[in-house]
Coordinates of C-alpha atoms in Angstrom, one line a residue:
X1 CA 82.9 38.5 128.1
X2 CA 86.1 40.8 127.4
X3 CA 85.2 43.7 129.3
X4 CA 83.8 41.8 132.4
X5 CA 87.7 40.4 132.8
X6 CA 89.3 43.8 132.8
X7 CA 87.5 44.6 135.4
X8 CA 89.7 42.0 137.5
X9 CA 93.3 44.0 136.5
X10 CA 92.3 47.2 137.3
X11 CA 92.6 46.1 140.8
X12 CA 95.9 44.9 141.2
X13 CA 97.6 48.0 140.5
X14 CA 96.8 51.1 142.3
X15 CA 98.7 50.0 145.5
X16 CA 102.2 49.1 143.5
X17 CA 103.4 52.2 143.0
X18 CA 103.9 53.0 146.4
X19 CA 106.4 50.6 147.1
X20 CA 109.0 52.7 145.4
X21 CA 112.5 53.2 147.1
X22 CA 114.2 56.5 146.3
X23 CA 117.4 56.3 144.1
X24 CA 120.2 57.2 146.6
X25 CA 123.4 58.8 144.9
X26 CA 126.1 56.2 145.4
X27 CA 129.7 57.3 146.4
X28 CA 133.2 56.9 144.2
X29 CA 134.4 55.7 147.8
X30 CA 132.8 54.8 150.7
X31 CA 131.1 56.9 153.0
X32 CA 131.3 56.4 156.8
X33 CA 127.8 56.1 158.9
X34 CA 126.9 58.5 160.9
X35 CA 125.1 57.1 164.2
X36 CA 124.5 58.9 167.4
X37 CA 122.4 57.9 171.0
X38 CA 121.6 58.3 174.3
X39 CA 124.5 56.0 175.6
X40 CA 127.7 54.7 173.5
X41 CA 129.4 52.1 174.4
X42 CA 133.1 50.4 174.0
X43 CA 133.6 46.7 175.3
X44 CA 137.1 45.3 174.1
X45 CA 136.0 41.8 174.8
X46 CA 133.5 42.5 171.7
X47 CA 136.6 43.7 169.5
X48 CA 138.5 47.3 169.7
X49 CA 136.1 48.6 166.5
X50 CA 133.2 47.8 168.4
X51 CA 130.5 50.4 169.5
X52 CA 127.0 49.8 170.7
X53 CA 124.8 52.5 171.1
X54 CA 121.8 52.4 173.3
X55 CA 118.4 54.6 173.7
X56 CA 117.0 56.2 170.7
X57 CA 119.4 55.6 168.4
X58 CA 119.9 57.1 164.7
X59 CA 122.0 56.5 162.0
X60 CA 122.0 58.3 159.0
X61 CA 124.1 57.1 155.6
X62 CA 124.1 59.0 152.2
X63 CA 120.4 60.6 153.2
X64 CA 118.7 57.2 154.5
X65 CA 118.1 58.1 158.1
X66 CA 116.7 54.8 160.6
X67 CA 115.2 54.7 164.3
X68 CA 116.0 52.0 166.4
X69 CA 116.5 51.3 170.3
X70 CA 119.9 49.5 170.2
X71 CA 123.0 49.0 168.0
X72 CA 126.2 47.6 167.2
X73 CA 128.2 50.2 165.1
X74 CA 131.5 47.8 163.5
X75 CA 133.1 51.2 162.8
X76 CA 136.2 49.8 160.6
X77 CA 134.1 47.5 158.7
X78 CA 131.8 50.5 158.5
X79 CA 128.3 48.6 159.0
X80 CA 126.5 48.0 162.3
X81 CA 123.2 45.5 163.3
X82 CA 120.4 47.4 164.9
X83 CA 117.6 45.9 167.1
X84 CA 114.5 46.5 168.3
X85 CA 111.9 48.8 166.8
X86 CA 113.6 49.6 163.7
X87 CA 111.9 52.6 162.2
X88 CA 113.2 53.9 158.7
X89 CA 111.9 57.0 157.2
X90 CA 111.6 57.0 153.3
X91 CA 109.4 60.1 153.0
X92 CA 106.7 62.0 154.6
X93 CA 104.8 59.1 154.0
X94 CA 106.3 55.4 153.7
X95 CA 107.9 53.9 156.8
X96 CA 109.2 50.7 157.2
X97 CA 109.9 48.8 160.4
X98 CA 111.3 45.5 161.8
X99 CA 112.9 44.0 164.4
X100 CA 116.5 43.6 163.0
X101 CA 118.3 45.5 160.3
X102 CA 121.4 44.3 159.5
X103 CA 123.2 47.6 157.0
X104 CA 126.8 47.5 155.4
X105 CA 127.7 50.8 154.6
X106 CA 130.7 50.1 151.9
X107 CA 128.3 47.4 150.2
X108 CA 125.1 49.3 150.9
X109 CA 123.3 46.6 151.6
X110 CA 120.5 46.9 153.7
X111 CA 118.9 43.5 155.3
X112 CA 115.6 44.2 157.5
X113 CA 114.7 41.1 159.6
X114 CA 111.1 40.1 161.8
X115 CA 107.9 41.6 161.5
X116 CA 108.8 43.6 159.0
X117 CA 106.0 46.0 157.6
X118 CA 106.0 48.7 154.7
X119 CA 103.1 51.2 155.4
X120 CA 102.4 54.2 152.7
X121 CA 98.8 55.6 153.7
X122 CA 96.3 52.4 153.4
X123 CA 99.1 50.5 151.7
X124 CA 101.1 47.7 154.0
X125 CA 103.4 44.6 153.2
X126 CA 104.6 42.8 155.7
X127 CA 107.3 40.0 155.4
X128 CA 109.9 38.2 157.5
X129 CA 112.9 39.6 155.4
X130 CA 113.4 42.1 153.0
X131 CA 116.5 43.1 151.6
X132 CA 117.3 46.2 149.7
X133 CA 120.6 46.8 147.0
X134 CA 121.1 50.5 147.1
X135 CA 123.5 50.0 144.5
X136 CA 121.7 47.9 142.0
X137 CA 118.9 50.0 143.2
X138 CA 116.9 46.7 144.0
X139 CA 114.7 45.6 146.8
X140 CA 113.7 42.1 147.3
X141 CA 111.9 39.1 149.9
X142 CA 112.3 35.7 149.3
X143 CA 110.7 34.1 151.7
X144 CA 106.9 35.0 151.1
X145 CA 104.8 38.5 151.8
X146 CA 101.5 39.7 151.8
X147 CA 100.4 43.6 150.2
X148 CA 97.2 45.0 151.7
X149 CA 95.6 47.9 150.2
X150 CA 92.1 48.6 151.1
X151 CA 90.2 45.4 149.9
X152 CA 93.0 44.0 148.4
X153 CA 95.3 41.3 149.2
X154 CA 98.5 40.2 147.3
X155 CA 100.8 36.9 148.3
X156 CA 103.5 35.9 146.6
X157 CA 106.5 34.0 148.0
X158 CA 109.5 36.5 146.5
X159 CA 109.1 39.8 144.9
X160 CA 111.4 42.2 143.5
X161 CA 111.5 45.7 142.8
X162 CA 114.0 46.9 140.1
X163 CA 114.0 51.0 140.7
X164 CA 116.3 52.1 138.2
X165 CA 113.6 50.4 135.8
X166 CA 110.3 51.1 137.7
X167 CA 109.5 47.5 137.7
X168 CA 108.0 45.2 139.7
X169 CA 108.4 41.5 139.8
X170 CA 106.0 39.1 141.7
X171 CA 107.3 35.2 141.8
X172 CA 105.8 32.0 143.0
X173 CA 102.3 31.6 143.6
X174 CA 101.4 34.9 143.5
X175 CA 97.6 35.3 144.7
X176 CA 95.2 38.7 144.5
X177 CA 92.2 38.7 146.9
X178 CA 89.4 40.9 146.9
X179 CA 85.8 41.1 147.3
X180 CA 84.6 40.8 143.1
X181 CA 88.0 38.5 142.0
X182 CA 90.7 36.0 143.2
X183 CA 93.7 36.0 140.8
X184 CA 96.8 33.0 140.9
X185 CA 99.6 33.2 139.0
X186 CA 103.0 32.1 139.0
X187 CA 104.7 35.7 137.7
X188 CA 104.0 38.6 137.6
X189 CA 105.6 41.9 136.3
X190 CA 104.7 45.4 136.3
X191 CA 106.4 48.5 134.3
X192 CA 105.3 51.3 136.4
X193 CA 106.2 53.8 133.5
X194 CA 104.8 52.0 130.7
X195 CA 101.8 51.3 133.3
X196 CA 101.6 47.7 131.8
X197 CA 101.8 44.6 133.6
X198 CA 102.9 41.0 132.2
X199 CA 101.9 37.7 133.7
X200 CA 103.4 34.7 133.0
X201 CA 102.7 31.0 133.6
X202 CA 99.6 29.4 134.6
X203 CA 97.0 32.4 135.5
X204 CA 93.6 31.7 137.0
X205 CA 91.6 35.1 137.6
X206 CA 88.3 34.1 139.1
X207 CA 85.3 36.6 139.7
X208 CA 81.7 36.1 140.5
X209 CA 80.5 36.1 136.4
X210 CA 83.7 35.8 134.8
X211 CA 86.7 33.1 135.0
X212 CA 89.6 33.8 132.8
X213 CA 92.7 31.4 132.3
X214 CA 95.9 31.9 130.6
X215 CA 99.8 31.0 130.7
X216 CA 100.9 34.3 129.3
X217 CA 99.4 37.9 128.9
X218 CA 99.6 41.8 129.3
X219 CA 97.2 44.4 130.5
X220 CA 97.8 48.0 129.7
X221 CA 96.3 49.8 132.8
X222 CA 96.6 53.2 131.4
X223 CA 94.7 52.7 127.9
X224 CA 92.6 49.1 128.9
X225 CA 93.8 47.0 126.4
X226 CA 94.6 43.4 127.1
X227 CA 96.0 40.2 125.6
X228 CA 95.5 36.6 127.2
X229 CA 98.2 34.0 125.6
X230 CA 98.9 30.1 125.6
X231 CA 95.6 28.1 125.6
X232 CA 93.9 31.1 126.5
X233 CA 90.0 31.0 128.1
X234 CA 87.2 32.9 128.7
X235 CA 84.1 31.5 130.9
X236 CA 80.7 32.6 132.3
X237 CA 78.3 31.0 133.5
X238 CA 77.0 29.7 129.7
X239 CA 79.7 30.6 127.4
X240 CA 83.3 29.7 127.3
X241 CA 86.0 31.6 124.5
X242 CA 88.9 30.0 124.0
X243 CA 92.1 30.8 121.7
X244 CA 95.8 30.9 121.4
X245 CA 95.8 34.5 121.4
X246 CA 92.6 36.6 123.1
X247 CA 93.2 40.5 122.7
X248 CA 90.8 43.1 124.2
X249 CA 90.1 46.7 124.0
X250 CA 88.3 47.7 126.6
X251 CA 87.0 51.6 125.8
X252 CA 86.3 50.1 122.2
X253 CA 84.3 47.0 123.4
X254 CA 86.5 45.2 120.0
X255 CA 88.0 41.9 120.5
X256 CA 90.0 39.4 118.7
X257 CA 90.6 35.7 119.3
X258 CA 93.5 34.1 117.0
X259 CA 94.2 30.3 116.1
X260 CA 92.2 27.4 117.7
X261 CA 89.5 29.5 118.6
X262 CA 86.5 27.8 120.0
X263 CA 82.9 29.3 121.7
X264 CA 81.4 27.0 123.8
X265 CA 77.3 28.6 124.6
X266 CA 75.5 25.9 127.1
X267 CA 72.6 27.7 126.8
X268 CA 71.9 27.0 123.5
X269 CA 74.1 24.0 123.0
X270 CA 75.9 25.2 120.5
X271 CA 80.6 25.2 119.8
X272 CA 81.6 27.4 117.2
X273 CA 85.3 26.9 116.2
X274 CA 87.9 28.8 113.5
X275 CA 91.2 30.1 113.4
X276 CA 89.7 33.8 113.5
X277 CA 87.4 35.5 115.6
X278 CA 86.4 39.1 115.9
X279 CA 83.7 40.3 118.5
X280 CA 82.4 44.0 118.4
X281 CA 80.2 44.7 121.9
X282 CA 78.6 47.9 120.9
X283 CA 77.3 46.5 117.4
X284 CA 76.3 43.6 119.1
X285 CA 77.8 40.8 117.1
X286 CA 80.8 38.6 116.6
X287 CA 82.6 36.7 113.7
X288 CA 84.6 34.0 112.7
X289 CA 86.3 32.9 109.7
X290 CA 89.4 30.3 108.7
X291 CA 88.2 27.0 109.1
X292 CA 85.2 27.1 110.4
X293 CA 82.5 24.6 112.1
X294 CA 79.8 24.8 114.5
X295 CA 78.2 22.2 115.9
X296 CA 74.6 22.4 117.3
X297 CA 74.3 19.4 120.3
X298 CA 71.3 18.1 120.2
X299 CA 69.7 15.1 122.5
X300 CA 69.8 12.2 119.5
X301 CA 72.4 13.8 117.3
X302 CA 74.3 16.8 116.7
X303 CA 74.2 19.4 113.4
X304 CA 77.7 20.2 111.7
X305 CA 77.8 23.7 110.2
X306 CA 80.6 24.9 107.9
X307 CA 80.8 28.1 105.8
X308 CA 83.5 31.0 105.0
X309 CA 82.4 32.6 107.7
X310 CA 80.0 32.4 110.8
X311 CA 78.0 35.6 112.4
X312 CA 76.6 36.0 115.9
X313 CA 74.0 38.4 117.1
X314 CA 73.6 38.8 120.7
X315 CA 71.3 40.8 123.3
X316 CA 73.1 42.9 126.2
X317 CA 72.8 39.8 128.6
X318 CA 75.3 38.1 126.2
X319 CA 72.4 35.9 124.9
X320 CA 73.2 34.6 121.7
X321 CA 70.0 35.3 119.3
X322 CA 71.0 34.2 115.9
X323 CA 74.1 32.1 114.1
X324 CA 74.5 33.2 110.4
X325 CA 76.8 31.2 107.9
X326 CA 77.8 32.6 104.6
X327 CA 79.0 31.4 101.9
X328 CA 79.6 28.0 100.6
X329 CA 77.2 27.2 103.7
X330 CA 76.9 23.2 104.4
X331 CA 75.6 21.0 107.1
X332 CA 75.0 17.5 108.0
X333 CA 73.1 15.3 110.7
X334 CA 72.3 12.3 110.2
X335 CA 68.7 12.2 108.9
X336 CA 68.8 16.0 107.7
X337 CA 72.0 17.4 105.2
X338 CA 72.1 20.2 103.2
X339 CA 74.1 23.3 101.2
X340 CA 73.1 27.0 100.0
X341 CA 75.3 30.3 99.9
X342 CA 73.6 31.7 102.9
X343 CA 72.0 30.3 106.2
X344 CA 70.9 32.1 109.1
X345 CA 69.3 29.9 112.2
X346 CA 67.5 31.9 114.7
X347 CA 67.4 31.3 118.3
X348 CA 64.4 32.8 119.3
X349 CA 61.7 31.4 117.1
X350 CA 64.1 28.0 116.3
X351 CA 64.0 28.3 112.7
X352 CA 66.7 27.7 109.8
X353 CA 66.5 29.9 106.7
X354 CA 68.5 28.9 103.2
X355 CA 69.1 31.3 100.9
X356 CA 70.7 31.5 97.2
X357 CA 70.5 28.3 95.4
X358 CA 69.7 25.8 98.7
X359 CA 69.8 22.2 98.3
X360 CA 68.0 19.5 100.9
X361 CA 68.4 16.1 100.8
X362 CA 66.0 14.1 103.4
X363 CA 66.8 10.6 103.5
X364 CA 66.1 9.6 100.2
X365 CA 64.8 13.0 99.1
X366 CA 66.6 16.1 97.5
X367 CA 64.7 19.4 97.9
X368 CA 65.6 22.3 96.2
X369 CA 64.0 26.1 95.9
X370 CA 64.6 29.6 95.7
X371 CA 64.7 29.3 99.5
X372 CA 64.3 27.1 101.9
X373 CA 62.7 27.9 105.5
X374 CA 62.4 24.9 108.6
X375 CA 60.6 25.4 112.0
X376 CA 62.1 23.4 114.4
X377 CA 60.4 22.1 117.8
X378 CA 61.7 20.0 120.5
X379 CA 65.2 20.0 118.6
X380 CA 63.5 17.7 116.1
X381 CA 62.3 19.1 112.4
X382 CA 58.6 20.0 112.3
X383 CA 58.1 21.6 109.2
X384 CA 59.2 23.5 106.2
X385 CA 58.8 26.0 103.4
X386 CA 59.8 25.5 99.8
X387 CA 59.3 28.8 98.2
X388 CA 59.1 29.5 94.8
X389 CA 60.2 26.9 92.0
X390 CA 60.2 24.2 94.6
X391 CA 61.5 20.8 93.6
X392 CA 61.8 17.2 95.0
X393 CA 63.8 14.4 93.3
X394 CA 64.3 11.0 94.5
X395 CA 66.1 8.2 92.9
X396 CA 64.1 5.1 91.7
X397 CA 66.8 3.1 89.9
X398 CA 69.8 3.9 87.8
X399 CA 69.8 6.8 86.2
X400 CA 65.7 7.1 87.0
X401 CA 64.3 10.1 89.5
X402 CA 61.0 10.5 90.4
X403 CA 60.2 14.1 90.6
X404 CA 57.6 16.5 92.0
X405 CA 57.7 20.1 91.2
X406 CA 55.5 23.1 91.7
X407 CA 55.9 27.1 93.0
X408 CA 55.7 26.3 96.5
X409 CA 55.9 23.5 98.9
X410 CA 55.0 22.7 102.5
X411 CA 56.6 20.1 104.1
X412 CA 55.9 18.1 107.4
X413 CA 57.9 16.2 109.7
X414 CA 57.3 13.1 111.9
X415 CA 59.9 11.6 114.5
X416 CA 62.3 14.0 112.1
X417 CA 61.6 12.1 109.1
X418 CA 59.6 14.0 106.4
X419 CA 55.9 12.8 105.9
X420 CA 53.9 14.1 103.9
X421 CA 54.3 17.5 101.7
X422 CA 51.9 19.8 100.4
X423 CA 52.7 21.2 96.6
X424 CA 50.9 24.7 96.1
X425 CA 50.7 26.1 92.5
X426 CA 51.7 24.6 89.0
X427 CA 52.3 20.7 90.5
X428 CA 54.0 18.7 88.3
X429 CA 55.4 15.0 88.7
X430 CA 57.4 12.8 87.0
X431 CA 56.4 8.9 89.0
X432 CA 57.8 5.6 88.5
X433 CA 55.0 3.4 89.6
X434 CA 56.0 0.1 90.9
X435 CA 54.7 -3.2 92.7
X436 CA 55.5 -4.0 95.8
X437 CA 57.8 -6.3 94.4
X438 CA 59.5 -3.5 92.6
X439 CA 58.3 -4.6 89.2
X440 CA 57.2 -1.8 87.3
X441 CA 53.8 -0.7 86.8
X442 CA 54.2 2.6 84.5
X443 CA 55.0 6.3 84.9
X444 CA 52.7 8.5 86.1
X445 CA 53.4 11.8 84.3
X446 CA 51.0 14.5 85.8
X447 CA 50.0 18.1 86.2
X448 CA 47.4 19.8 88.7
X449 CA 46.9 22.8 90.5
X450 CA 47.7 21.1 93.7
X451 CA 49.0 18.1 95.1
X452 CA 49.5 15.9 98.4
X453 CA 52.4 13.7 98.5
X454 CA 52.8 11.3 101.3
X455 CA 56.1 9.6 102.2
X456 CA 56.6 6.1 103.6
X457 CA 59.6 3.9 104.2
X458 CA 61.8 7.4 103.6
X459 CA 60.3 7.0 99.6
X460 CA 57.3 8.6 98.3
X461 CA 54.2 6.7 98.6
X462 CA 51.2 8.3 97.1
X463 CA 50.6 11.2 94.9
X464 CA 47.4 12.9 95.7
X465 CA 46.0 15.5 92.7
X466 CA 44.0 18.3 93.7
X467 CA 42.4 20.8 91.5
X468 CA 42.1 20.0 88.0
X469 CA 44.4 17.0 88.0
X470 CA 45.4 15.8 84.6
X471 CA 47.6 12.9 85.2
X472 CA 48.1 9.6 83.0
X473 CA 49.6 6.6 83.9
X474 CA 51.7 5.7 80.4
X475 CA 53.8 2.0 79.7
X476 CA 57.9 2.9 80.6
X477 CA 58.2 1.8 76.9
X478 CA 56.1 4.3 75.4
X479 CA 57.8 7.9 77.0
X480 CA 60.5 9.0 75.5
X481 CA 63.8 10.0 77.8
X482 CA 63.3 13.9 76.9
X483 CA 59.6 13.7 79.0
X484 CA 60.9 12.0 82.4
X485 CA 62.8 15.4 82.8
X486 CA 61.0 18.1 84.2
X487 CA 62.1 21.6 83.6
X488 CA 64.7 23.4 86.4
X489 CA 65.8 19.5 87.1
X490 CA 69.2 19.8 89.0
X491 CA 70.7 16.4 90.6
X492 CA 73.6 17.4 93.1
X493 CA 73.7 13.8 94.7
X494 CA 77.5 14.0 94.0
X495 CA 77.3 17.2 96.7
X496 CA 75.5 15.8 99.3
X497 CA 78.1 15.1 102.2
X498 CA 77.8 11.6 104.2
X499 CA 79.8 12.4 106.7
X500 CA 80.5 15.4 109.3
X501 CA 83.9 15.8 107.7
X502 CA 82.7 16.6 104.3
X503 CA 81.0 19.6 105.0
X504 CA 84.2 21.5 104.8
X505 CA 83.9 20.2 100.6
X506 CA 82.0 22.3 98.3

């Protein structure tokens, strides 16, 4: 998303630097105007200083040299008004013109009025008044102008141009036009040495892919680095960046989002926030640390994701194709929580893999393996892999669990509610048989190869032995507490957060 907005800067410069006024030498006293014509004129009724010149009149004053067809020439005050097709000559090649130019030559002030136009090769502003400090070396219009340059259009309602610092200064609702972007701002400010330009206040720069928003920033035209400022933001057409801070570097493809940083992808439904981001085009990822959650919005409910820190893969259309969190990885929805060291969901195939001591807890259900893997369809849990030393433990009563263990487990899903798990190698269960009216029956302490296990009511219903079964079904009285234990039991119900808030608590 950086590099499409840089893009949008490059095109406001090329035409500012052509607006430069040379730096006339100013005089220890004032130095009288020279002005000549076809006809001079004195009219004592005007006043006894009075001349006005008429028919192709020049003036010349400390090596700025003007065209006009008539003027008044106030010799003592040393300062005259000009009129009609004002012409002055900067250089070979910018001209400006006017109707009216009003020029005091012990002040040397220069005040071009109507029509006024500043042409340099394909480069033109026109205003109604522009006024130019010879001695402050300043040129200004307050009273709005538009630059043209090619396909470019500028507006603002005053500008300023400081020559002695080779700065520009755009103010009040200053507007670029051109075919790819529109860009509004309030300031704008551009250090024609330095080659780096500074916009302040509320910035809109709108393109055809890209949007970008900001109330203070900086673009370096000459090595293409950037920084957006004050609730900064970044939007295509499925992803949005935003950040108190947003710096890019262009020829790099690196940049870096600071404080309140938030990614917004439509596509895939999906905000990722932190206080840190870092994106890397050419690698192809992004990160972000400090703080940070992403939540996947789903139709019924919506997944909360927290870890240290949270990786994004993405293809060269900006697609996001996986979300990694590691360490001290934790999530909750409402029907599905869960914590491990390492997750990585995948996009593409819509599956969510657990790594490094995971932990599941399905409603009344805690699931637990060397790693954990769910296939998800229709944003709904379909099913799931328990590999190696697979467990399940669910309470009965107090200080009771029934538990099933074995070397792998398949679980399935129904309306996003586990149904009925298949138990692949070494099965094992611990069961605290019961009547419906919750009297007890016995414990079912069993072994077989395999087992099915079906789930009803969010508890497990019926234990199904397959393969060699050896199971027995022995009084509560008669088994001692060391046998309802099986080996690699772990109970982290005290982990297990019941709210979206406590996923930031290991």
């Amino acid at each position: 998303m950086f590099h499409k907005a840089l893009g949008i800067i490059n095109i406001l410069f090329p035409f500012l630097s052509v607006l430069l006024f040379p730096p006339p030498l100013q005089s220890q006293n004032p130095v009288k105007v020279n002005i000549q014509g076809d006809k001079m004129e004195y009219r004592k009724e005007l006043g006894p200083d009075l001349r006005r010149v008429i028919g192709h009149v020049v003036f010349e004053h400390e090596g700025a040299v003007v065209y006009c067809d008539s003027a008044y020439f106030y010799e003592s005050k040393n300062s005259l008004d000009a009129y009609g097709n004002i012409h002055i000559r900067i250089s070979d090649t910018l001209n400006m013109y006017g109707d009216k130019l009003r020029y005091d030559g012990n002040t040397r002030m220069a005040d071009l009025i109507g029509k006024v136009k500043l042409v340099d090769k394909q480069t033109v502003l026109t205003t109604d008044h522009l006024i130019y400090d010879r001695n402050s070396k300043e040129a200004f219009y307050q009273h709005n102008a538009v630059i043209t340059n090619k396909n470019n259009k500028l507006t603002s309602i005053k500008g300023y141009y400081f020559t002695s610092l080779k700065q520009f200064f755009f103010k009040d609702s200053v507007t670029l036009v051109n075919p790819k972007y529109v860009m509004h701002c309030d300031t704008l400010r551009y250090e024609t040495i330095t080659r780096v330009a500074f916009f302040k206040g509320p910035t809109k720069i709108l393109g055809k892919e890209t949007n970008i928003y900001c109330e203070n920033g900086w673009y370096n035209t000459n090595t293409d680095i950037a920084q957006f400022n004050n609730n900064a933001s970044i939007r295509n057409k499925s992803q949005v960046l935003r950040g108190d801070s947003l710096y890019y570097d262009r020829e790099k493809g690196i940049g870096k989002a600071f404080k309140n940083v938030t990614i917004t992808d439509s596509v895939q439904n999906i905000i990722i926030s932190g206080q840190s981001g870092r994106y890397f085009k050419q690698r192809g990822y992004s990160l972000i640390t400090d703080r940070v959650l992403a939540i996947m919005i789903e139709k019924t409910d919506s997944l909360f994701l927290h870890a240290d820190t949270l990786f994004t893969t993405f293809d060269t259309a900006m697609q996001t194709n996986t979300l990694s969190a590691f360490h001290h990885a934790k999530f909750y929805r409402k029907d599905l929580q869960g914590l491990c060291d390492s997750l990585i969901y995948n996009f593409r195939d819509s599956t969510i893999a657990l790594y490094h001591n995971p932990v599941l807890w399905s409603e009344e259900n805690q699931l637990t393996a060397d790693s954990i893997r769910i296939w998800m369809t229709n944003e709904m849990a379909d099913s799931m892999l328990l590999y190696n030393t697979a467990f399940i433990i669910s309470k009965s009563d107090t200080g009771k669990f029934n538990q099933v263990k074995g070397r792998n487990m398949t679980g399935f899903f129904r309306k996003n509610e586990l149904d009925h798990v298949m138990v692949n190698g070494n099965a094992k269960t611990v069961y605290f048989a019961k009547e419906d009216d919750g009297s007890s029956i016995g414990i079912n302490i069993a072994a077989a190869s395999d087992m099915l296990i079906t789930v009803k009511d969010k508890k497990i219903n019926r234990i199904k032995y397959l393969n060699k079964p050896d199971a027995t079904l022995y009084p509560e009285k008669n088994v001692s507490p060391s046998d309802l234990i099986l080996p690699g039991f772990r109970w982290f119900g005290s982990r297990r957060p019941i709210n979206r808030y406590e996923v930031f608590t290991w």
